[in-house]
Coordinates of C-alpha atoms in Angstrom, one line a residue:
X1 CA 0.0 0.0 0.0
X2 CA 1.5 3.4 -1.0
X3 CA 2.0 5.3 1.9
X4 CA 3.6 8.7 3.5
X5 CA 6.2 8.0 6.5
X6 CA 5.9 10.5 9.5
X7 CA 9.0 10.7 11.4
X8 CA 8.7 11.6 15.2
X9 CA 10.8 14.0 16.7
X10 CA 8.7 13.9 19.9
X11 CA 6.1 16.6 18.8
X12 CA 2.5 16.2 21.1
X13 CA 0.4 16.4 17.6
X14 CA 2.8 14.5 15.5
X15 CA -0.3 12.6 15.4
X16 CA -2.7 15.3 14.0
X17 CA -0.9 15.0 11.1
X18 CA -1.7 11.3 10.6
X19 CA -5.0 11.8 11.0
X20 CA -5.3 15.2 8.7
X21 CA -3.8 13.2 5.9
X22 CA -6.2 10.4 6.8
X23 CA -9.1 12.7 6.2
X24 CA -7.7 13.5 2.9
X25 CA -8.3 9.7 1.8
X26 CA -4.1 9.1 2.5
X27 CA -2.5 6.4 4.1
X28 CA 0.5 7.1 6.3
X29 CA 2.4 5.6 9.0
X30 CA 4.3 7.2 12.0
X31 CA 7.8 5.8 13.4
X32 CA 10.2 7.6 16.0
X33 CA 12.8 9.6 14.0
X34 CA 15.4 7.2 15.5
X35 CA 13.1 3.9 13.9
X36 CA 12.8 4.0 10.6
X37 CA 11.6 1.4 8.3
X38 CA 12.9 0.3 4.9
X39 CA 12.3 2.7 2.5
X40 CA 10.8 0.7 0.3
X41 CA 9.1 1.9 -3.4
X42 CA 5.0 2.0 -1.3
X43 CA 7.0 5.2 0.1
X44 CA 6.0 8.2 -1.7
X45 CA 6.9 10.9 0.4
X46 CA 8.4 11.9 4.1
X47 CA 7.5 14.3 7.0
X48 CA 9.5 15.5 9.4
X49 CA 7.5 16.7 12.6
X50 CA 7.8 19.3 15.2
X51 CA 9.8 18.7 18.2
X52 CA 10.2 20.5 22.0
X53 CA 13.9 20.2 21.7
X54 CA 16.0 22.8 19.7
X55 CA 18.4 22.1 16.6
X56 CA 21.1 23.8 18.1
X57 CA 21.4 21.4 21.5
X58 CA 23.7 19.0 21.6
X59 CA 21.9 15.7 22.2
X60 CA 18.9 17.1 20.0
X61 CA 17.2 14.8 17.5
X62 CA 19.2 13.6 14.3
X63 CA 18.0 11.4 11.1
X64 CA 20.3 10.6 8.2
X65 CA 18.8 13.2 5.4
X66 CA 20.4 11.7 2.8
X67 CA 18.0 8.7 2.9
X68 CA 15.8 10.8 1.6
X69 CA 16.2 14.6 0.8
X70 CA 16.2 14.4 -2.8
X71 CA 15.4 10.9 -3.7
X72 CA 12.0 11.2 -2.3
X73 CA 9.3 14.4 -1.7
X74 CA 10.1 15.5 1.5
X75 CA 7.9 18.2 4.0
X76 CA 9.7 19.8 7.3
X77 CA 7.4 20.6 9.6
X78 CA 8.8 23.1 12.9
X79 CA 11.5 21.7 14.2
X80 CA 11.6 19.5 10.8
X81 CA 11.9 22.5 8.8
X82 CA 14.8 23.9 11.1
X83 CA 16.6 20.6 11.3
X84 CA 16.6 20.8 7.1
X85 CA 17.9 24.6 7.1
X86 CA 20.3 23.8 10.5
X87 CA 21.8 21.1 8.7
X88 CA 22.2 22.0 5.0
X89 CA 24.6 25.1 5.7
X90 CA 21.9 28.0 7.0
X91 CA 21.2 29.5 10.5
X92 CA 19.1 28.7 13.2
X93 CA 18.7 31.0 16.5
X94 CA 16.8 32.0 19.4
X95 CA 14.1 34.0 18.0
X96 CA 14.0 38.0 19.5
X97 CA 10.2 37.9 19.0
X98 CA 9.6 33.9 19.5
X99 CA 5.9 33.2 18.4
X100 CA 3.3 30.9 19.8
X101 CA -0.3 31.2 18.6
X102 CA -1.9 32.5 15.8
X103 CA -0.3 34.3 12.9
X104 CA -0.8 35.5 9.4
X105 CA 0.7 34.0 6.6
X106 CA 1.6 36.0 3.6
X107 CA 2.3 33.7 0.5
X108 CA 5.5 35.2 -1.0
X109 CA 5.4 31.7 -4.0
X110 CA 1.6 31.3 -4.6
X111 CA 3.4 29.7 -7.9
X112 CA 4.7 26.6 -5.3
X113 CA 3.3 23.5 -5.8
X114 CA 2.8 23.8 -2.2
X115 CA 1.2 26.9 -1.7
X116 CA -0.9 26.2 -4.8
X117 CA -4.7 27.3 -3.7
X118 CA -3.8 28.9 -0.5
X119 CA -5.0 32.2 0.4
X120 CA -2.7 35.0 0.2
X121 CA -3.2 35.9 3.6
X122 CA -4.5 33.6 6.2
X123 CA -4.0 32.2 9.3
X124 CA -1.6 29.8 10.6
X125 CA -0.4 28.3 14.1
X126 CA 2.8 29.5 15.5
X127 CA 5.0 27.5 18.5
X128 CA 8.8 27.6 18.6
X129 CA 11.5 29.4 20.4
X130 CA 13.9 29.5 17.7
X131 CA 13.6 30.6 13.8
X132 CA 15.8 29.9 10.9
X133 CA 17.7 33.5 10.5
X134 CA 19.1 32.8 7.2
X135 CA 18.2 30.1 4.8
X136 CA 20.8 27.4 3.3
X137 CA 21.7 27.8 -0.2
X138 CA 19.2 26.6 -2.9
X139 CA 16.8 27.4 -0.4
X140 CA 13.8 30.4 -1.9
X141 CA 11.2 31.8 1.0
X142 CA 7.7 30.3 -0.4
X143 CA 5.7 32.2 2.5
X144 CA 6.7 34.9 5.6
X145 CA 4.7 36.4 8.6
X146 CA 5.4 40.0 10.2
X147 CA 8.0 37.9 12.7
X148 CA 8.9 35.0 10.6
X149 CA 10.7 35.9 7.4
X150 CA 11.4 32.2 6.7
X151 CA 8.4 31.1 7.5
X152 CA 8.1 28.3 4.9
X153 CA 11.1 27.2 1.8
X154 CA 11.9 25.4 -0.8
X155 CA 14.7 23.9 -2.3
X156 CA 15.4 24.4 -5.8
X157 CA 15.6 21.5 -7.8
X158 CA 14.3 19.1 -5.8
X159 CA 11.2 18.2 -4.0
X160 CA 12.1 19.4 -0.6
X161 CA 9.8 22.0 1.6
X162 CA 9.4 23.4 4.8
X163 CA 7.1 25.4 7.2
X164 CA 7.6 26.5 10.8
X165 CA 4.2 26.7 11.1
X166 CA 1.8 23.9 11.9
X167 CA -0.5 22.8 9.3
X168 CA -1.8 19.9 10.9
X169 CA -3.8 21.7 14.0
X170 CA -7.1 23.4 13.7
X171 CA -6.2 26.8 14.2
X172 CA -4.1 27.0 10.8
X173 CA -6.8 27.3 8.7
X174 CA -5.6 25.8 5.4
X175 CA -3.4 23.5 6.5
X176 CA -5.4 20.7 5.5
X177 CA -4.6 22.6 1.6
X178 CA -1.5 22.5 2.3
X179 CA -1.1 19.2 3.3
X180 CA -3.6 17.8 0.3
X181 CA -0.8 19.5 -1.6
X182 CA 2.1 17.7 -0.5
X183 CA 0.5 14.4 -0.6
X184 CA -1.7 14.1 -3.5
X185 CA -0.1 16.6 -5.9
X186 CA 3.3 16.1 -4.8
X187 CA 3.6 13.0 -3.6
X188 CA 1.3 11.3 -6.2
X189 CA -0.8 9.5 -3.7
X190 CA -4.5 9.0 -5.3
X191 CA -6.5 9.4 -2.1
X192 CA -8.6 6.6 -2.2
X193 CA -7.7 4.6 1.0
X194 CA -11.5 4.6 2.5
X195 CA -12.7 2.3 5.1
X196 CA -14.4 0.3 2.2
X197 CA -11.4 -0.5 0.7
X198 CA -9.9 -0.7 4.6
X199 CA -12.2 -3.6 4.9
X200 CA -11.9 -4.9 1.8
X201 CA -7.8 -5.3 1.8
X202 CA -7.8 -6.1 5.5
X203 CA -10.2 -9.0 5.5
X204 CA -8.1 -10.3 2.5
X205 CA -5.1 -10.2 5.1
X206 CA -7.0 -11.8 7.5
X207 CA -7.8 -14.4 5.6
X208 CA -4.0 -15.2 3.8
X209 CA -2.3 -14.8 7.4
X210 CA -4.6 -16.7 9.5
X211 CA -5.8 -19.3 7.5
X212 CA -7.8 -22.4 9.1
X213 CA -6.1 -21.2 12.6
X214 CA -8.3 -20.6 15.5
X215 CA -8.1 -17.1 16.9
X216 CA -9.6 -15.5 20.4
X217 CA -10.6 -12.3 20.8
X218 CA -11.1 -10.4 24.3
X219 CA -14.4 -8.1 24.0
X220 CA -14.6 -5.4 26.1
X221 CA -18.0 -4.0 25.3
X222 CA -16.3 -1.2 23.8
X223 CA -16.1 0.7 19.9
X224 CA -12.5 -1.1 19.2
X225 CA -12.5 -4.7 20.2
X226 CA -16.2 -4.9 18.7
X227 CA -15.1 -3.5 14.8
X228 CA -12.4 -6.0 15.2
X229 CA -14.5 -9.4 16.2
X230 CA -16.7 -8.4 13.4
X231 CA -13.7 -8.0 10.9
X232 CA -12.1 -11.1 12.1
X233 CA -15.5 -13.1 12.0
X234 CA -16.2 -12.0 8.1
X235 CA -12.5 -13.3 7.8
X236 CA -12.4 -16.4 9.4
X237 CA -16.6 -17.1 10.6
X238 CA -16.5 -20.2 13.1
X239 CA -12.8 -20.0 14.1
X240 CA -13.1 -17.1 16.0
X241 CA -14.0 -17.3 19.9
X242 CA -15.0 -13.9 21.9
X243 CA -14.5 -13.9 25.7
X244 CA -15.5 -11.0 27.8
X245 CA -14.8 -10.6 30.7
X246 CA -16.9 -9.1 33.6
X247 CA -14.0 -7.4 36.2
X248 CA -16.6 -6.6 38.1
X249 CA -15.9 -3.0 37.2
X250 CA -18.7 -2.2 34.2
X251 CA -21.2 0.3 34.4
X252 CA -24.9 -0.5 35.5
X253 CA -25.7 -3.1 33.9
X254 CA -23.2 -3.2 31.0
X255 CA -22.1 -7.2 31.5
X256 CA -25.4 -8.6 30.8
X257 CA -27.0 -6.1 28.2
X258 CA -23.5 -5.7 26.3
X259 CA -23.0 -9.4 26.2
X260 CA -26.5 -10.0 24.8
X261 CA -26.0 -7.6 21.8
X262 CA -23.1 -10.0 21.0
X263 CA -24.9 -12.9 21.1
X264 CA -27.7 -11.4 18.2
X265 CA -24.7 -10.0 16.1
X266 CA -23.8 -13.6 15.4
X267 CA -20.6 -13.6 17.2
X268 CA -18.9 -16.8 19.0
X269 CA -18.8 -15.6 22.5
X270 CA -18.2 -16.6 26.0
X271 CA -18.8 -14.6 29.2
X272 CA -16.7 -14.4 32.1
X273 CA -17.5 -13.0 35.2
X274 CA -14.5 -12.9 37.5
X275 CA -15.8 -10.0 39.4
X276 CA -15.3 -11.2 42.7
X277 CA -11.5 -11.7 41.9
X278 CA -10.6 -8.1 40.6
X279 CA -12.4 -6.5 43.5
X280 CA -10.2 -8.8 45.9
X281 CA -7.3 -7.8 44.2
X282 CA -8.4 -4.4 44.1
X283 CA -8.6 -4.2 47.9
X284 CA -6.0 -1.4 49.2
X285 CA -4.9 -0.5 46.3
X286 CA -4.9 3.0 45.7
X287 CA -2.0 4.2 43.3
X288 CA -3.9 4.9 39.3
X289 CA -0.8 2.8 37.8
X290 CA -0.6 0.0 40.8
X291 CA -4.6 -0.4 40.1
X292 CA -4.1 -0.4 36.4
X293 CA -1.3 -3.1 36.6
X294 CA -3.6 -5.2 39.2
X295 CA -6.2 -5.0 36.8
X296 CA -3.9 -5.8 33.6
X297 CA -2.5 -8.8 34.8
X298 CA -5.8 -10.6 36.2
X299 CA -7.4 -9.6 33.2
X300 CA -4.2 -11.4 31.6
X301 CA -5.1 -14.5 34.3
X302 CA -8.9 -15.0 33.5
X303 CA -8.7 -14.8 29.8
X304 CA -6.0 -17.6 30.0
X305 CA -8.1 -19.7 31.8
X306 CA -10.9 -19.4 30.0
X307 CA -8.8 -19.4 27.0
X308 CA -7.1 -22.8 27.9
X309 CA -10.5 -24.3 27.1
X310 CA -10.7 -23.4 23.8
X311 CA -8.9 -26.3 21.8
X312 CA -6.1 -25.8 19.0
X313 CA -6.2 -22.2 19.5
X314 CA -3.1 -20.3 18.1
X315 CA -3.2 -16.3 18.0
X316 CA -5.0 -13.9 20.5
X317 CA -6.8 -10.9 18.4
X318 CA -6.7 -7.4 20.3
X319 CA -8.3 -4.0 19.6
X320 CA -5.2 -2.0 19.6
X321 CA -5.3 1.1 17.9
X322 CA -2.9 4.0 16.7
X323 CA -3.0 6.0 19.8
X324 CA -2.4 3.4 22.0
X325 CA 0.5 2.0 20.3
X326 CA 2.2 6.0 20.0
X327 CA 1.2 6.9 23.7
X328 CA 2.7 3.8 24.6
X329 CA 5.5 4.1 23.2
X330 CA 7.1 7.9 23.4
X331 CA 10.5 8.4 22.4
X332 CA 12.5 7.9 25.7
X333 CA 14.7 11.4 26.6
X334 CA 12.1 13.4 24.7
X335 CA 8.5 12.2 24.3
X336 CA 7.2 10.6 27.4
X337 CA 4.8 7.3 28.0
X338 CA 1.6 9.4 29.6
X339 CA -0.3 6.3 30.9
X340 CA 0.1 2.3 30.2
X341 CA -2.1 0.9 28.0
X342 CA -4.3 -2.5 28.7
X343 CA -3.8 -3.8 24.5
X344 CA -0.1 -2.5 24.1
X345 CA 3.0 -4.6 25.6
X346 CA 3.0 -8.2 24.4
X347 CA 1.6 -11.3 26.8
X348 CA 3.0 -13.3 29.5
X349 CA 5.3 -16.4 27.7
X350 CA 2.8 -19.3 29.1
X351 CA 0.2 -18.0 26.9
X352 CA 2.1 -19.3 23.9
X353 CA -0.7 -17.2 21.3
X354 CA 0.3 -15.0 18.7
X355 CA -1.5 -11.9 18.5
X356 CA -2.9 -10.1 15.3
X357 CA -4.3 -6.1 15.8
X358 CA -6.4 -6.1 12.9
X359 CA -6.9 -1.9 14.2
X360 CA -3.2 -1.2 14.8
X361 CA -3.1 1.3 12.0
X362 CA -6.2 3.2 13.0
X363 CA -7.7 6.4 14.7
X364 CA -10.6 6.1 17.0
X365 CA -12.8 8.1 14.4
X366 CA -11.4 5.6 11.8
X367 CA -12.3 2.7 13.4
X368 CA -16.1 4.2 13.8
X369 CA -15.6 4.5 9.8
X370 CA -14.7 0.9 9.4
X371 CA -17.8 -0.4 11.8
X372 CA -20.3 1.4 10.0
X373 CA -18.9 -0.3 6.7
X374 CA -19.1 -3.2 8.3
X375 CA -23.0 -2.9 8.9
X376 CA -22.5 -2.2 12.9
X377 CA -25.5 -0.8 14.7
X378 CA -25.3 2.5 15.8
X379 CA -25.8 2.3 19.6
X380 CA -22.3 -0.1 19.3
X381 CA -20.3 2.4 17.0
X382 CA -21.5 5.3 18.3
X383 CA -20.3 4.5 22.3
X384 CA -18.4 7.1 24.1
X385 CA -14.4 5.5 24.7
X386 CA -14.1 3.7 28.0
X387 CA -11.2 3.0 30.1
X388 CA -9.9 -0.2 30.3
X389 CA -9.5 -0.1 33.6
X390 CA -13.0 0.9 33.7
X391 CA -14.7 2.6 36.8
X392 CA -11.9 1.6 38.5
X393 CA -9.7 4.9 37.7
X394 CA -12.9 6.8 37.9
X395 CA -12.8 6.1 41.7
X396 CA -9.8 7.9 43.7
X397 CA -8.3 6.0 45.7
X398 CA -9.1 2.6 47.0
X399 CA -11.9 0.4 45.0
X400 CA -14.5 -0.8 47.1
X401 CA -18.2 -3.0 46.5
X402 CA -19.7 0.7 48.2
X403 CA -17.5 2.9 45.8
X404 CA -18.8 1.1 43.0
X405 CA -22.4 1.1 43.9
X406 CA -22.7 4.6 44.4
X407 CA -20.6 5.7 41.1
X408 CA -22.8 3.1 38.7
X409 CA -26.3 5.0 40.2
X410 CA -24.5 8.5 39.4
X411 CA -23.5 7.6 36.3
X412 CA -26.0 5.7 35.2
X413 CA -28.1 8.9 36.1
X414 CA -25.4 11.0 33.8
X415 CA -25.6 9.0 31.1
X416 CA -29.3 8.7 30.8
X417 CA -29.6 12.1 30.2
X418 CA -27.1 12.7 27.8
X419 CA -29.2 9.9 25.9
X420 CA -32.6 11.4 26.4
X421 CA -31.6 15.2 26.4
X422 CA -33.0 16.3 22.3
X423 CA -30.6 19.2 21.5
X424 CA -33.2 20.5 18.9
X425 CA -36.2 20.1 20.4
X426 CA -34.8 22.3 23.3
X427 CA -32.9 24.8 21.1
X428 CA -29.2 24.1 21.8
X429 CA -26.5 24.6 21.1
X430 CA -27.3 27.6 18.7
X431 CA -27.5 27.2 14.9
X432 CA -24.2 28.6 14.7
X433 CA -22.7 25.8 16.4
X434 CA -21.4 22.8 14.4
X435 CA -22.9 20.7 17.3
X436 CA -26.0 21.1 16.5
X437 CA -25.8 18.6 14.0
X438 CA -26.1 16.2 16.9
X439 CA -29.7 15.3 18.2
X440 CA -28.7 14.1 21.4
X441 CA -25.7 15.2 23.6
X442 CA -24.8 12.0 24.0
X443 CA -23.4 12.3 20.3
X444 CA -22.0 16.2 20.7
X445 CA -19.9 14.6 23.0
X446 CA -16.4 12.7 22.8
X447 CA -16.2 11.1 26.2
X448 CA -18.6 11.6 29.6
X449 CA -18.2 9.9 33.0
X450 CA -18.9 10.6 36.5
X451 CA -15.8 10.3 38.7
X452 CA -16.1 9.7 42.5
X453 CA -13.8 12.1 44.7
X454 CA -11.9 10.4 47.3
X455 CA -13.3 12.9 50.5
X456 CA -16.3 14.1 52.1
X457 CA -18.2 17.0 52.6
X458 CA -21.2 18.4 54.7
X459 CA -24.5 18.6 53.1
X460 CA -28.3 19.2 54.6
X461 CA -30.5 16.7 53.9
X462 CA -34.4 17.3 55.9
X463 CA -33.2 19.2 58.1
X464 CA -30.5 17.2 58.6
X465 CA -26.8 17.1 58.3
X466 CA -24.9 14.5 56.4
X467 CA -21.5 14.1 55.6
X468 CA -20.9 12.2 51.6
X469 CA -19.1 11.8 48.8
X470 CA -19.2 14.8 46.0
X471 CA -18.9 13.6 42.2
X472 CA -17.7 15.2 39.7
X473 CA -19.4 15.2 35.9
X474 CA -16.6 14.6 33.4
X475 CA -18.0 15.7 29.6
X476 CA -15.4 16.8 27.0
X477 CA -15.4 17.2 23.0
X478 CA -12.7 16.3 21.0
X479 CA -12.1 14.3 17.8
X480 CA -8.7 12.5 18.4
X481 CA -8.4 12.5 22.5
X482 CA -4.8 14.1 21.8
X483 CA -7.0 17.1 22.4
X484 CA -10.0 18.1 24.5
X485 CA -11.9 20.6 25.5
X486 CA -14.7 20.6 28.4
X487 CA -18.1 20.7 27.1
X488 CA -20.6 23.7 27.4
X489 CA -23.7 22.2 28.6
X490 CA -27.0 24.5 29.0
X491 CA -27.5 25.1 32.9
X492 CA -30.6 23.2 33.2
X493 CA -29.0 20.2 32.2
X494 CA -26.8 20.3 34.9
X495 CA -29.3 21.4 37.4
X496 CA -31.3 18.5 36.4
X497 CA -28.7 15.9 36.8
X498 CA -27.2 17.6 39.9
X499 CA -30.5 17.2 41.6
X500 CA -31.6 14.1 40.3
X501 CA -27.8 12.3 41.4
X502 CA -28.3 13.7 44.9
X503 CA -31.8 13.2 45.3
X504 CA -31.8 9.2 44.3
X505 CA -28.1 8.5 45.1
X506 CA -27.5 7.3 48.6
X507 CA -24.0 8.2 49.7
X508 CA -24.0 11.5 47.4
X509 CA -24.5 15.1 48.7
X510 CA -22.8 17.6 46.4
X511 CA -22.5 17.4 42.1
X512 CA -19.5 19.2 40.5
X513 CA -18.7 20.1 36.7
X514 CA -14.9 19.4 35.6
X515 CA -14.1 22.7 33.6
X516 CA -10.4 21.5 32.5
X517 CA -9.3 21.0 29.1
X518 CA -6.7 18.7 27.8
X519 CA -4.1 19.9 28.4
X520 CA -3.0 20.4 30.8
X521 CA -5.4 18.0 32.3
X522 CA -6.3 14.4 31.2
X523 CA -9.7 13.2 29.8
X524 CA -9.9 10.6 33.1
X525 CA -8.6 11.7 36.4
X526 CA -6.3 8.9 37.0

């Protein structure tokens, strides 16, 4: 498959740029700067992404250019475009009048194939310390802003650009243009990797690599693992076996009514309630990354049990995607692992399974893509991301059978509404607002949760005073969770669910709304 290769420097939104050329129909692939692949002929073309560190420090970044500056179309993106001027004979400083934010571009080349269709003036995103002060021979200025002279190049003679802007964020507003530009004009790339032909080429796969081999699968009720039991059960039908286990840790009612959609989709599966053992385990516990590990590995334990009884069996199927195999992995001295992932990591030795990701090379909104082409019902495709770890990391603290009864009723309560809440029947958001294309608020939003705070506070109840937990409402919009933003409900919303949480709730005296966006917060609290 003809592809782009993204090379990391450690940027935070090397990612975005994946998933803008994604949009544009484009497959591409993203390796640390230090790991890269054979540059075989599905390569078309190569970016170089942003980094925090600087050209000019001694242990910063460094790739072998001459793999492919001039032999294949090449795009420098921040520190990318400062590493190609630092290190072809031009000058890179610390900027007088640094810029972070927005800026206006003035295209100095609209004749560049890369500035082809971009407006003359418009605005771009800005965020670096240094700038390149004078450009390397062969180098032409393509586009400046009032502070930036340099901000993007060319190299005459070959296919070879830069910007110090950043294309692939929101806030540049035609980035995507620019980007289209690079990849479909210069590149060559024809723009037609859809999930159709994602399905299509990926059951084919499927099919040639796994052959008459049995395969399990661990569901997890969520958007991932369930695209990828349908793709592997189109691919191989009776071979594949589901397990999903219950850790006791589900919302209200999720174990039952989530195994039972299973069941009419067709699919193989076996349910597994180890509940009881994960709350055991759980007991004292109260470190986010102790609990997660706790829960990894008995995860790890019950599936193998359960697994033993499935005869013959040879690879273990995950629903690993993109971000989870990126955040995992960080580059170490520059981009660090935020939080371990329950797919990402490899399996204990006395399992003795292979494993295939069918997902590996998607984004979450992808993979809702690819379920919808596969026929997927709505209500599946269309669930908010859940942590593996599940309520667990939405408790502070220690887990306990009490915790957990009183966070399922709140968020049970939570959820409901989002569900029933009809934005257009009650006027919001505004017809201005690209939300309102959602009926419910359920779908406005990326991810909602109720998380229960680890202390107590006073409350009057009758006439009486009582002393409980306070939960906070968790609701944030985003379309990559690199990003987030906290979401602007309408008061009576919140006033409604406030009441009703406290009201019906035993154990519950005060509501709060969470108000931080990521960053410099996370999406979950631990």
């Amino acid at each position: 498959m003809n592809k782009i290769l993204i090379l990391d420097f450690g940027s935070q939104v090397t990612q975005l740029i994946g998933r803008r050329l994604r949009e544009l129909n484009v497959y591409c692939e993203i390796f640390p700067y230090n790991k890269i692949p054979p540059l075989d002929e599905s390569v078309r073309g190569v970016i170089l992404s942003g980094s925090p560190c600087s050209v000019r420090d001694a242990n910063a970044p460094q790739v072998d250019l001459g793999l492919f500056k001039g032999r294949l179309p090449l795009l420098g993106i921040c520190y990318g475009a400062q590493y190609l001027a630092h290190h072809c004979g031009g000058q890179v400083e610390g900027s007088a009048a640094r810029e972070y934010g927005r800026a206006i571009l003035h295209v100095v080349r609209p004749d560049s194939p890369l500035m082809r269709g971009v407006s003359p003036h418009s605005q771009v995103w800005m965020s670096h310390g240094d700038t390149i002060s004078r450009l390397p021979a062969g180098a032409e200025v393509i586009a400046s802003t009032q502070d930036v002279p340099n901000a993007a190049f060319q190299f005459a003679g070959e296919q070879t650009w830069a910007v110090q802007f950043h294309p692939e964020v929101f806030h540049t507003d035609e980035g995507s243009r620019i980007l289209s530009n690079f990849a479909l004009d210069i590149c060559g790339l024809s723009g037609d990797w859809t999930p159709a032909s994602f399905v299509e080429s990926t059951v084919a796969d499927l099919r040639a690599r796994l052959g008459n081999d049995k395969v399990i699968l661990g569901l997890s009720g969520g958007v991932d693992s369930t695209v990828a039991g349908v793709l592997l059960d189109r691919a191989i039908g009776h071979n594949l076996t589901c397990i999903f286990v219950n850790n006791g840790l589900l919302r209200k009612n999720e174990y039952e009514t989530v195994l039972a959609s299973y069941r009419d989709m067709g699919l193989n599966v076996i349910g597994a309630d180890a509940s009881k053992e994960f709350l055991a385990a759980l007991s004292g516990v109260t470190e986010p990354e102790a609990k997660r590990k706790v829960i990894g590995r008995l995860f790890i334990e019950t599936f193998d049990r359960y697994a033993r009884g499935i005869e013959g069996a040879r690879w273990l199927a995950q629903g690993t995607i993109y971000p989870d195999v990126i955040e995992s992995a960080g580059i170490p001295g520059i981009a660090s692992k935020i939080k371990s992932h329950h797919n990402v990591g490899g399996l204990p030795e006395q399992m003795k399974l292979q494993i295939v990701e069918p997902l590996r090379m998607l984004f979450k909104d992808e993979v809702r893509r690819v379920g919808r082409a596969l026929g997927i019902k709505e209500e599946l495709i269309g669930r908010h991301p859940f942590p593996g770890p599940s309520l667990a990391v939405r408790i502070l603290g220690e887990v306990t059978e009490e915790k957990l009864g009183i966070l399922r009723e709140a968020d049970d309560i939570f959820i409901r509404g989002l569900l029933a809440y009809d934005c257009r029947e009650m006027g919001y958001p505004s017809a201005s607002d690209p939300r309102v294309m959602a009926e419910r608020l359920y779908d406005a939003i990326w991810q909602a949760g109720v998380v229960l705070l680890p202390v107590r506070s006073v409350g009057v109840m009758g006439d009486e005073r009582t002393y409980e937990y306070p939960v906070a409402l968790r609701a944030v919009v985003s379309t990559d969770a690199m990003t987030a933003d906290w979401f602007r409900f309408p008061y009576d919303f919140l006033a409604d669910v406030s009441s009703e949480i406290i009201n019906k709730v035993r154990g519950v005296n005060r509501v709060v709304y969470d108000i931080s966006s990521k960053p410099p917060a996370t999406i979950e609290w631990e």
